[in-house]
mmCIF file of C-alpha atoms in Angstrom:
data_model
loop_
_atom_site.group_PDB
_atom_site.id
_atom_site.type_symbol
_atom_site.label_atom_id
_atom_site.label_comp_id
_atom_site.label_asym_id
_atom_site.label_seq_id
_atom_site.Cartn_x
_atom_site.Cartn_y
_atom_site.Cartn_z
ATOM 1 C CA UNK A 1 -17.984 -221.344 128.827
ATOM 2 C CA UNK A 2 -18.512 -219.729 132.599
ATOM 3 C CA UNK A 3 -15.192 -217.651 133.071
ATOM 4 C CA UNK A 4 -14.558 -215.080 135.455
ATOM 5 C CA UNK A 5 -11.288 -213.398 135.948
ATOM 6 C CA UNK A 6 -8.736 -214.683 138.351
ATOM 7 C CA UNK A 7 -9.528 -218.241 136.925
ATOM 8 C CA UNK A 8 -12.049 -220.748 134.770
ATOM 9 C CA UNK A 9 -15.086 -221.361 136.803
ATOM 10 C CA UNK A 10 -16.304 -223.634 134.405
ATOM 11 C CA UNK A 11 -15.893 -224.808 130.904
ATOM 12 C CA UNK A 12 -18.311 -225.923 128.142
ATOM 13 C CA UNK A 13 -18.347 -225.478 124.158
ATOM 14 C CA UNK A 14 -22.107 -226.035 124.969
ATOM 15 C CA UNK A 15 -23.592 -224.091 127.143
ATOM 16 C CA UNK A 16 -23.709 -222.230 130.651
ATOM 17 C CA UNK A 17 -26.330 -221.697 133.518
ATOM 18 C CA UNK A 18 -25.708 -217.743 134.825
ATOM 19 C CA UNK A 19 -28.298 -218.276 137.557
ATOM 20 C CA UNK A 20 -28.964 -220.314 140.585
ATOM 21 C CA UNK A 21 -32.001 -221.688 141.140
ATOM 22 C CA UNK A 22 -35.360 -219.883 141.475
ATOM 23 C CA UNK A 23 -36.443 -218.640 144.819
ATOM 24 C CA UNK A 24 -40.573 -218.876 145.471
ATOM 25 C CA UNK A 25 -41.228 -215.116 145.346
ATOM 26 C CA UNK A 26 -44.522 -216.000 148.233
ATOM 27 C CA UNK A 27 -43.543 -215.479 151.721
ATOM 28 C CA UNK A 28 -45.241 -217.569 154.645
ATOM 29 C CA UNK A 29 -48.741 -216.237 155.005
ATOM 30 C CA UNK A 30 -48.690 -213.868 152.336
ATOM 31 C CA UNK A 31 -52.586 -212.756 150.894
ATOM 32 C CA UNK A 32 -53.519 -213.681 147.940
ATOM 33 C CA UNK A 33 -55.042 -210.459 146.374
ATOM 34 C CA UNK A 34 -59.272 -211.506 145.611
ATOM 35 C CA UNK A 35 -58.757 -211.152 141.350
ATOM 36 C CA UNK A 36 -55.051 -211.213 140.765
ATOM 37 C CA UNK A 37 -53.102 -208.994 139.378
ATOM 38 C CA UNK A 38 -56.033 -206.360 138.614
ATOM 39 C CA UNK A 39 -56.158 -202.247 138.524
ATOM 40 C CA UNK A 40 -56.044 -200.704 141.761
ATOM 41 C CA UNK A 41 -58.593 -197.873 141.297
ATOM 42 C CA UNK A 42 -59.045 -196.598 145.000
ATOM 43 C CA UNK A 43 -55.805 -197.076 147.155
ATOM 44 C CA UNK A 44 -56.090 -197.541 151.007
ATOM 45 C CA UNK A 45 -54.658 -194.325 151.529
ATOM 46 C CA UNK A 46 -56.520 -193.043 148.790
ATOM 47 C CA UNK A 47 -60.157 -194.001 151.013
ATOM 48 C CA UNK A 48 -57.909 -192.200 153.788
ATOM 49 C CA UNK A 49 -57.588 -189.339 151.979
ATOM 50 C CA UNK A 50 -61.200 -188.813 150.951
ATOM 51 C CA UNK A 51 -63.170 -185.947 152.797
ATOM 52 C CA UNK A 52 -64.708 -187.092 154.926
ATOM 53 C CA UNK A 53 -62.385 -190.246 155.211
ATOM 54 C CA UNK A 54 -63.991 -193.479 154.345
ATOM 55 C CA UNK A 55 -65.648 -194.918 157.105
ATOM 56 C CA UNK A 56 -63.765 -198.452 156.316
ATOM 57 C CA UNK A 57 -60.266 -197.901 154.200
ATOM 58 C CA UNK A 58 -59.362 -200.447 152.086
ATOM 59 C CA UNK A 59 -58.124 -201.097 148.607
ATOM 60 C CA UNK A 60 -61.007 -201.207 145.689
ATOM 61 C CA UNK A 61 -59.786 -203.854 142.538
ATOM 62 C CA UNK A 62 -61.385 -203.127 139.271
ATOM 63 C CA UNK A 63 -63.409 -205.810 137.655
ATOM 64 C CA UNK A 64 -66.004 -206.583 135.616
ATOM 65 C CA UNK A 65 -69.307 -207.878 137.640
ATOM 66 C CA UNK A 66 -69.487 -211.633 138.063
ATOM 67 C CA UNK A 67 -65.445 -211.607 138.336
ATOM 68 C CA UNK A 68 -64.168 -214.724 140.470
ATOM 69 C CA UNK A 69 -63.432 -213.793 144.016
ATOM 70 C CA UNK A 70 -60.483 -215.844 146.024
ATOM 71 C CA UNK A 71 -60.079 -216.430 149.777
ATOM 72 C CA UNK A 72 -56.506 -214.208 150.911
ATOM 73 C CA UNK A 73 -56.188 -217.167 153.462
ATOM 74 C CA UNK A 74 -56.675 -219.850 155.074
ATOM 75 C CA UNK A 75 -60.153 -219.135 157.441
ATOM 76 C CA UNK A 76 -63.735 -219.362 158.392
ATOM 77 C CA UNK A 77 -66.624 -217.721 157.213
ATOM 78 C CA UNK A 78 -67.694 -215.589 159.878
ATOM 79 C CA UNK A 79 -69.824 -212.602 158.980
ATOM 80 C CA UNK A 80 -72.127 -212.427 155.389
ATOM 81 C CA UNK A 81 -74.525 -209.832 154.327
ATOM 82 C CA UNK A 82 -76.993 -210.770 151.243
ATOM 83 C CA UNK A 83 -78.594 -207.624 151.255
ATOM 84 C CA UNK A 84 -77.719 -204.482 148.951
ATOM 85 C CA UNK A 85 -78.436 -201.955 151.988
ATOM 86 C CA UNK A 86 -76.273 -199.671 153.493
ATOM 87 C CA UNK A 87 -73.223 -198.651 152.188
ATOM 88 C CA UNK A 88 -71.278 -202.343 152.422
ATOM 89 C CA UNK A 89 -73.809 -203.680 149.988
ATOM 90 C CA UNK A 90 -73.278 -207.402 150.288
ATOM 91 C CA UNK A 91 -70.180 -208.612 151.822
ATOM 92 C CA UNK A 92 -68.040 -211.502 153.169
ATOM 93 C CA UNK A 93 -65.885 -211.556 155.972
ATOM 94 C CA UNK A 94 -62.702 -213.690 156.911
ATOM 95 C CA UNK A 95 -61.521 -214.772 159.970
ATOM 96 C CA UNK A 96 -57.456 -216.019 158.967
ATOM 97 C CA UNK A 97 -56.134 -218.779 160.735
ATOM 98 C CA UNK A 98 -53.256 -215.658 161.481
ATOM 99 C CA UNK A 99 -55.640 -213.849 163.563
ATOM 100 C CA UNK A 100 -56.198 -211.305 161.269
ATOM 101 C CA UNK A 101 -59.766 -210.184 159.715
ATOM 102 C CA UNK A 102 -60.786 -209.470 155.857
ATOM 103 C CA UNK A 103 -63.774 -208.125 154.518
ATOM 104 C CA UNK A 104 -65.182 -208.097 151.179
ATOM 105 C CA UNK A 105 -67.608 -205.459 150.109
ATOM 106 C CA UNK A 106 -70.105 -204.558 147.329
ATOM 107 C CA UNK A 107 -70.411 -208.665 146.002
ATOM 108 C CA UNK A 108 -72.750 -209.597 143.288
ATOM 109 C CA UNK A 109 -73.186 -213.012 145.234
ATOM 110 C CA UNK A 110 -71.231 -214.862 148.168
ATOM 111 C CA UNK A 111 -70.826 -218.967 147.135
ATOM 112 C CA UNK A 112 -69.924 -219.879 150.960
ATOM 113 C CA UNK A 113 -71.855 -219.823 154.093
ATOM 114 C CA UNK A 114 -71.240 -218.258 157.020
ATOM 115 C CA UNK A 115 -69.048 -221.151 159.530
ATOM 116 C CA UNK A 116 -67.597 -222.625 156.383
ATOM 117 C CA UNK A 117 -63.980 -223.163 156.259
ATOM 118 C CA UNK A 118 -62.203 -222.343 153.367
ATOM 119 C CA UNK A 119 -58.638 -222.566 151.601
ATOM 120 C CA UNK A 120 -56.683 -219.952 150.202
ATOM 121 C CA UNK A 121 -57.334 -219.372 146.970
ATOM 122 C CA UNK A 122 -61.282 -220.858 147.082
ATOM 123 C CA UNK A 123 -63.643 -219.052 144.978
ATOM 124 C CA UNK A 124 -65.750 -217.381 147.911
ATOM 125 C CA UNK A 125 -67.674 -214.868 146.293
ATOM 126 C CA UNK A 126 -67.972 -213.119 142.360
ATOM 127 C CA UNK A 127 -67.763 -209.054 142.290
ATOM 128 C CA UNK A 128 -70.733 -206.905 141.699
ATOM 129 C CA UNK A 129 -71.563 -203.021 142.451
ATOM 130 C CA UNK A 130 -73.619 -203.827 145.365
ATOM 131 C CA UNK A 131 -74.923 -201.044 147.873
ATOM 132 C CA UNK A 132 -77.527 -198.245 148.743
ATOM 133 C CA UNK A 133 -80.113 -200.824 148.230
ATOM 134 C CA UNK A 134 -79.004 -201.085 144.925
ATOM 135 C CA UNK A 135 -77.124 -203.571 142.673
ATOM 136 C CA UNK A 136 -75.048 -200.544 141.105
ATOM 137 C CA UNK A 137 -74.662 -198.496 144.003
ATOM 138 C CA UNK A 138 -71.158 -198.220 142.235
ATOM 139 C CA UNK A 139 -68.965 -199.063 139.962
ATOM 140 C CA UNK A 140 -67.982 -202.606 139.360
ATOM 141 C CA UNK A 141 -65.296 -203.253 141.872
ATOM 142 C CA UNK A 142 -64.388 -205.443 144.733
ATOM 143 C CA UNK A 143 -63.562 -204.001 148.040
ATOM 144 C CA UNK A 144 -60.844 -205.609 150.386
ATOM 145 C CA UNK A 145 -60.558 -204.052 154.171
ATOM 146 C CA UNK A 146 -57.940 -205.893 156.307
ATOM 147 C CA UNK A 147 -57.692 -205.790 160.101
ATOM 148 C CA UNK A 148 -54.715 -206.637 162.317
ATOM 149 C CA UNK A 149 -55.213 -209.059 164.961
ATOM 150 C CA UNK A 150 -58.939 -208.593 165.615
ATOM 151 C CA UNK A 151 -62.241 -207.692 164.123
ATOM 152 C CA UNK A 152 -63.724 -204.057 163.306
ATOM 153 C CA UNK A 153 -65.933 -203.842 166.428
ATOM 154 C CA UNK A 154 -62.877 -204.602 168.138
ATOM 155 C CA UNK A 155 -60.341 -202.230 166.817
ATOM 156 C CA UNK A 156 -62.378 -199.958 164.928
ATOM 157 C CA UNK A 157 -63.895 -199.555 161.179
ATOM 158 C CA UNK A 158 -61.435 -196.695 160.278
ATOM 159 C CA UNK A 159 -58.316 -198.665 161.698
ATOM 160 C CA UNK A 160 -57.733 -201.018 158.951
ATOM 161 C CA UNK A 161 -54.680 -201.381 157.428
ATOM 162 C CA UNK A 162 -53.016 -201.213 153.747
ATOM 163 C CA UNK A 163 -54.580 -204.787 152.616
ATOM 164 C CA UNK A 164 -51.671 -204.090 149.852
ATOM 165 C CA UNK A 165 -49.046 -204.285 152.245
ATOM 166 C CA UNK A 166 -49.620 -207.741 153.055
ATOM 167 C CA UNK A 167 -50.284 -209.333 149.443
ATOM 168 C CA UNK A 168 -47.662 -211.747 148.287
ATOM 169 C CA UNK A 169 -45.876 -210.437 144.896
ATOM 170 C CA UNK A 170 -47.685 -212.875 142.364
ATOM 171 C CA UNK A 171 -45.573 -214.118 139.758
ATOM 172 C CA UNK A 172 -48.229 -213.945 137.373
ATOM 173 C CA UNK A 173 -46.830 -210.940 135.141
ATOM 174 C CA UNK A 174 -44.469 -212.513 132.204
ATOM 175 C CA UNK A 175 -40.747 -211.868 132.412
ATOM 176 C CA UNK A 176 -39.211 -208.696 130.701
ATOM 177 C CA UNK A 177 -38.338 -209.494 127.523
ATOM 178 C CA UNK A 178 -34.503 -210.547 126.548
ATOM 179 C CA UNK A 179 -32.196 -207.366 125.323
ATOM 180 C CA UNK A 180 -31.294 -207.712 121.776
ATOM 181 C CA UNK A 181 -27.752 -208.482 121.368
ATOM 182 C CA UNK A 182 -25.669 -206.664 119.660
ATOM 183 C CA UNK A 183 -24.404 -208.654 116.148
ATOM 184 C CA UNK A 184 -20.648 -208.351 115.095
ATOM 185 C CA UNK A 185 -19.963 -209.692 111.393
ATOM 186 C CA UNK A 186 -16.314 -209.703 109.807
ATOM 187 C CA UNK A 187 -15.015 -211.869 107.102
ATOM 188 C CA UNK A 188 -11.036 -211.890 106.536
ATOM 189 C CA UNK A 189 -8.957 -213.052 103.339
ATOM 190 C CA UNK A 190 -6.036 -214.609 105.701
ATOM 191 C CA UNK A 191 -4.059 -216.285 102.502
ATOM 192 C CA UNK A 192 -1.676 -217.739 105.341
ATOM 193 C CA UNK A 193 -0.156 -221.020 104.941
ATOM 194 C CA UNK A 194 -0.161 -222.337 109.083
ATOM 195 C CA UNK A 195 2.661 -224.550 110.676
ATOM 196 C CA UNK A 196 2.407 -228.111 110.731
ATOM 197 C CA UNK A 197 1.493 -229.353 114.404
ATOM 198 C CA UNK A 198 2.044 -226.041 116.276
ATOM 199 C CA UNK A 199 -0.841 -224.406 117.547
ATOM 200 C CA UNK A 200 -1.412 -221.098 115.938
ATOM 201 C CA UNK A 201 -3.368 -217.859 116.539
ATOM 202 C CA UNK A 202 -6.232 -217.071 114.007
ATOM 203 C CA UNK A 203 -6.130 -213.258 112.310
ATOM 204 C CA UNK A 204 -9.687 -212.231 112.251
ATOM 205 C CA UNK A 205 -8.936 -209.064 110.962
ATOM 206 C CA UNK A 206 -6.041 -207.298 109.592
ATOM 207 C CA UNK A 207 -4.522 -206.231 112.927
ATOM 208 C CA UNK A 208 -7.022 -208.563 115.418
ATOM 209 C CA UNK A 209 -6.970 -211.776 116.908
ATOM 210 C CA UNK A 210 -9.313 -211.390 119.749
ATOM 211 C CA UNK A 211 -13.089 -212.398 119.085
ATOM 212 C CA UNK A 212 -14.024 -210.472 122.818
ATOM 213 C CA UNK A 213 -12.159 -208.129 125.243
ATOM 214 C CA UNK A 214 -13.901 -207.551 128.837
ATOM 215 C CA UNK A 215 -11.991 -204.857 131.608
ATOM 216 C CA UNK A 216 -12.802 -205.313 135.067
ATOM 217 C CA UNK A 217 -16.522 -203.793 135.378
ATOM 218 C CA UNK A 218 -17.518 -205.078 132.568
ATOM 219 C CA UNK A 219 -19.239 -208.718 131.563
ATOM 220 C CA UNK A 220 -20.297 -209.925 128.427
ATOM 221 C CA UNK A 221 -22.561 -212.783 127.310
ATOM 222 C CA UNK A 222 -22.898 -214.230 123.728
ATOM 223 C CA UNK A 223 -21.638 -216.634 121.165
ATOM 224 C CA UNK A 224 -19.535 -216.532 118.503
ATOM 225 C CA UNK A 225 -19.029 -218.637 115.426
ATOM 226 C CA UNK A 226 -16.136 -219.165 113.704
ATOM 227 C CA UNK A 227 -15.873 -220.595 109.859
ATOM 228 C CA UNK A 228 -12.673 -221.215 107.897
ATOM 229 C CA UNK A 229 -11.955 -222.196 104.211
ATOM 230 C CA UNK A 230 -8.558 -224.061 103.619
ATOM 231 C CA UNK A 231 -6.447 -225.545 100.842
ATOM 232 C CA UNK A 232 -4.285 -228.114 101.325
ATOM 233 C CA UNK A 233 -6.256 -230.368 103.366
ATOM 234 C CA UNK A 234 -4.564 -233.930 103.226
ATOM 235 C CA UNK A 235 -5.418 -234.993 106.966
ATOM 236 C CA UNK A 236 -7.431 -232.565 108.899
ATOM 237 C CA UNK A 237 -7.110 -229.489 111.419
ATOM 238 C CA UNK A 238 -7.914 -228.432 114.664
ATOM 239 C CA UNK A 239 -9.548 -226.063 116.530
ATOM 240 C CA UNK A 240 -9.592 -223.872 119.566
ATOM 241 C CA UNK A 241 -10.704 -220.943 121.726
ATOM 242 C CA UNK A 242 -8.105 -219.686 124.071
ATOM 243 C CA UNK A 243 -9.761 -217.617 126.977
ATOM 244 C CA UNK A 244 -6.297 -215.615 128.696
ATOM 245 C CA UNK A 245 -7.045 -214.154 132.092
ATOM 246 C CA UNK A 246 -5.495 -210.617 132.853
ATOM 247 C CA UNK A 247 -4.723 -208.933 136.170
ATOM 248 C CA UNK A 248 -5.881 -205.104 136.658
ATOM 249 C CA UNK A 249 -2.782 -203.836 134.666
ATOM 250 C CA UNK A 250 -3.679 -206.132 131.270
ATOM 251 C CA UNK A 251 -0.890 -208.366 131.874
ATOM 252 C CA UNK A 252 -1.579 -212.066 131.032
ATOM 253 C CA UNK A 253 -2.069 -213.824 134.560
ATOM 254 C CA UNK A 254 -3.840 -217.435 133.267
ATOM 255 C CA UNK A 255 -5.432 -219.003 130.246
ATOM 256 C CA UNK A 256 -8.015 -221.613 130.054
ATOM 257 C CA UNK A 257 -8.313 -223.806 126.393
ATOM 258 C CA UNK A 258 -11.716 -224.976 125.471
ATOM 259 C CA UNK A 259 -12.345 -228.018 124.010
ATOM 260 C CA UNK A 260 -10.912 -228.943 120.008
ATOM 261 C CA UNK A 261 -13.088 -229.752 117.526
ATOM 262 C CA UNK A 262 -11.543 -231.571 114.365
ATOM 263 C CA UNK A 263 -12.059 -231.085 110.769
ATOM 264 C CA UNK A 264 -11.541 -233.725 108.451
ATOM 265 C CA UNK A 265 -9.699 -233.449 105.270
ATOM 266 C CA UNK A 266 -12.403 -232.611 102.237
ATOM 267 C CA UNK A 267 -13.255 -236.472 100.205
ATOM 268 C CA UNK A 268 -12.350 -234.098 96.972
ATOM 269 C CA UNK A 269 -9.571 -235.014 95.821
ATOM 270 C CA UNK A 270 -8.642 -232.038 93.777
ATOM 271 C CA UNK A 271 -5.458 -230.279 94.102
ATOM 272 C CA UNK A 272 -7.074 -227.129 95.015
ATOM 273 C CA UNK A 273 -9.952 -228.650 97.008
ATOM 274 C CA UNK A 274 -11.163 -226.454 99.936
ATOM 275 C CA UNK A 275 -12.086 -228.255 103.423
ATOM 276 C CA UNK A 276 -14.349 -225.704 105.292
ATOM 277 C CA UNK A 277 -14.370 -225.665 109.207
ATOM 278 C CA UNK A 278 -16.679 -224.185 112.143
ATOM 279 C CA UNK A 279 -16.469 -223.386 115.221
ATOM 280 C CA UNK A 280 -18.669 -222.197 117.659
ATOM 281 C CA UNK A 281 -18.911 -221.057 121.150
ATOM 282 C CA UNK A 282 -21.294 -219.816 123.362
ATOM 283 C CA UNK A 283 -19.771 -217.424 126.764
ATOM 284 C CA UNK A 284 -19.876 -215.758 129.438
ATOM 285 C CA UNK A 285 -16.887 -213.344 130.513
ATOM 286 C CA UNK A 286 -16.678 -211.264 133.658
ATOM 287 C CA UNK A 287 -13.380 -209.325 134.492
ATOM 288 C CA UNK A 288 -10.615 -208.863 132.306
ATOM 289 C CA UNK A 289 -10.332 -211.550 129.739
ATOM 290 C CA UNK A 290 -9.975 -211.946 125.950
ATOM 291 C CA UNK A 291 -10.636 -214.780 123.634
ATOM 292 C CA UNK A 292 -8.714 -215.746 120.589
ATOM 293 C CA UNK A 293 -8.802 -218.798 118.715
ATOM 294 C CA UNK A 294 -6.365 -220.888 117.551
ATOM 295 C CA UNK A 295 -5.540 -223.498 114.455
ATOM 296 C CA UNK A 296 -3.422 -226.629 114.227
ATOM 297 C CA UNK A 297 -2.551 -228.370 111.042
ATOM 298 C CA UNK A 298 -2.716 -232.056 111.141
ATOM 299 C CA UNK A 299 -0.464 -231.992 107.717
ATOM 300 C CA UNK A 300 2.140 -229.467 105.991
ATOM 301 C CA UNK A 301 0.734 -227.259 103.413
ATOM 302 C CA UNK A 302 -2.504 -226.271 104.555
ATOM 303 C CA UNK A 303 -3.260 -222.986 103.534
ATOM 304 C CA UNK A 304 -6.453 -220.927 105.487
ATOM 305 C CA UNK A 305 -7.954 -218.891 102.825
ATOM 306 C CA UNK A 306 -10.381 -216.415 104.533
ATOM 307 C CA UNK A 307 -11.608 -216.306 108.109
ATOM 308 C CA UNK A 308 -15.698 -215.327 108.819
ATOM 309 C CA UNK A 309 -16.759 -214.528 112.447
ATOM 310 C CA UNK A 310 -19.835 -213.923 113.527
ATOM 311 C CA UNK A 311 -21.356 -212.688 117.040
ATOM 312 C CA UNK A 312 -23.973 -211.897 119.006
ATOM 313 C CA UNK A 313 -23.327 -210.766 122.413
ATOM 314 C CA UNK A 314 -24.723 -208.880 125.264
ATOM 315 C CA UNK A 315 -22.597 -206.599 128.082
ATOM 316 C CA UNK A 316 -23.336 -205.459 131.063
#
């Protein structure tokens, strides 16, 4: 049951969808950052910061050596270094199809050649330490420098920009975990003998009939169960949830009935039988509402014993 104040927006005694569709979280030539979702241990601005400043800024991922390495973009191969000298170590560089340029620094091994076209997200390289003439010349990392609409020896070693900037947000991380919901437990001896054919409210408590209450800023998602015990079952009874809409003052302004379920009489044919019935809903309210629910004997006599409601719900 979807209801929002002001009027049902939709009705089920099964279930709800609260959200539209999903919307890709990538954006139209987003990068694809070279190990995923890895620790950032040197920022761009950090290498900006550095005194002196790095002579090439860029963003340094943390990973073990031999860690897979993944084109940001569609491109060609058009630089490689497979030496450990100078400070680069070996490196890779990326010409995007966007015009932009992408180097890769400190590799334990490049698995492209220089002229090849590649595909975003091809394994291009694995990560070493590479530089000084040296295999650890650092720390195991991989170093990403990203230029704007031309190469370093055009625009300049130090004017790279934030290679972090321009990463799509990866929906790799897995979604926050649901809220517990808050559990509401009351059991009632009614002892109330209920009208034949009139539908009638349900006491869940000694001065309650409503199973939830929402105001106007608040929602509240959940479900609640209802269980009866009667006497007097011949034929059978009904039951309902009634979900009344209220204006801003708390008058009554609407109500929306969800759908009846039917319990049989018991196939004990003792006097003092008991026919047990259930109920449950699951909800979503938003505005002010309040839901109640409701019985209707199918013969004279019957005679609801004690009422049990349980729910779990969530607000907001």
């Amino acid at each position: 049951m979807l209801i929002a104040a002001g009027g049902v927006v939709g009705a089920s005694a099964v279930g709800w969808d609260l959200f539209s569709p999903g919307l890709s979280a990538t954006a139209a030539g987003a990068y694809l950052r070279p190990c995923g979702e890895v620790r950032i241990s040197s920022s761009w601005q950090g290498h900006k910061n550095r005194n002196p400043p790095s002579g090439e800024p860029g963003t340094d991922y943390a990973v073990i050596t031999g860690t897979q390495i993944r084109a940001a973009a569609n491109g060609v191969i058009v630089d490689r270094k497979d030496s450990t000298t100078t400070a680069t170590g070996r490196y890779l560089a990326l010409l995007a199809d966007d015009g932009n340029y992408i180097r890769y620094l400190h590799l334990q091994s490049s698995t492209v050649p220089l002229g090849a076209r590649v595909a975003r997200g091809q394994v291009i390289a694995y990560s070493g330490a590479s530089g000084f003439g040296s295999e650890t010349g650092y720390g195991p990392h991989v170093h990403v420098s990203l230029w704007i609409g031309g190469t370093p020896l055009q625009l300049g070693f130090t004017n790279s920009v934030d290679f972090e900037n321009y990463v799509e947000v990866e929906p790799s991380q897995p979604p926050a975990e649901d809220p517990v919901p808050l559990h509401q437990s009351t059991t009632y001896a009614w002892n109330t003998v209920v009208p034949h054919g009139v539908w009638t409210p349900i006491r869940v408590t000694p001065g309650q009939y409503y199973l939830a209450t929402t105001g106007s800023t608040i929602k509240e998602t959940g479900d609640i169960t209802i269980y009866l015990s009667a006497t007097g079952v011949t034929h059978g009874f009904q039951l309902r949830v009634i979900a009344d809409v209220l204006n801003g003052s708390g008058a009554k302004v609407g109500a929306a009935a969800q759908p009846v379920v039917e319990i049989p009489a018991t196939r004990d044919t003792a006097a003092n039988s008991q026919t047990f019935g259930q109920y449950a809903l699951p909800y979503f309210l938003s505005g002010p509402l309040r839901l109640y629910a409701q019985i209707r004997a199918l013969n004279p006599g019957i005679k609801v014993q004690e009422v049990t409601v349980k729910k779990n719900f969530w607000q907001s």
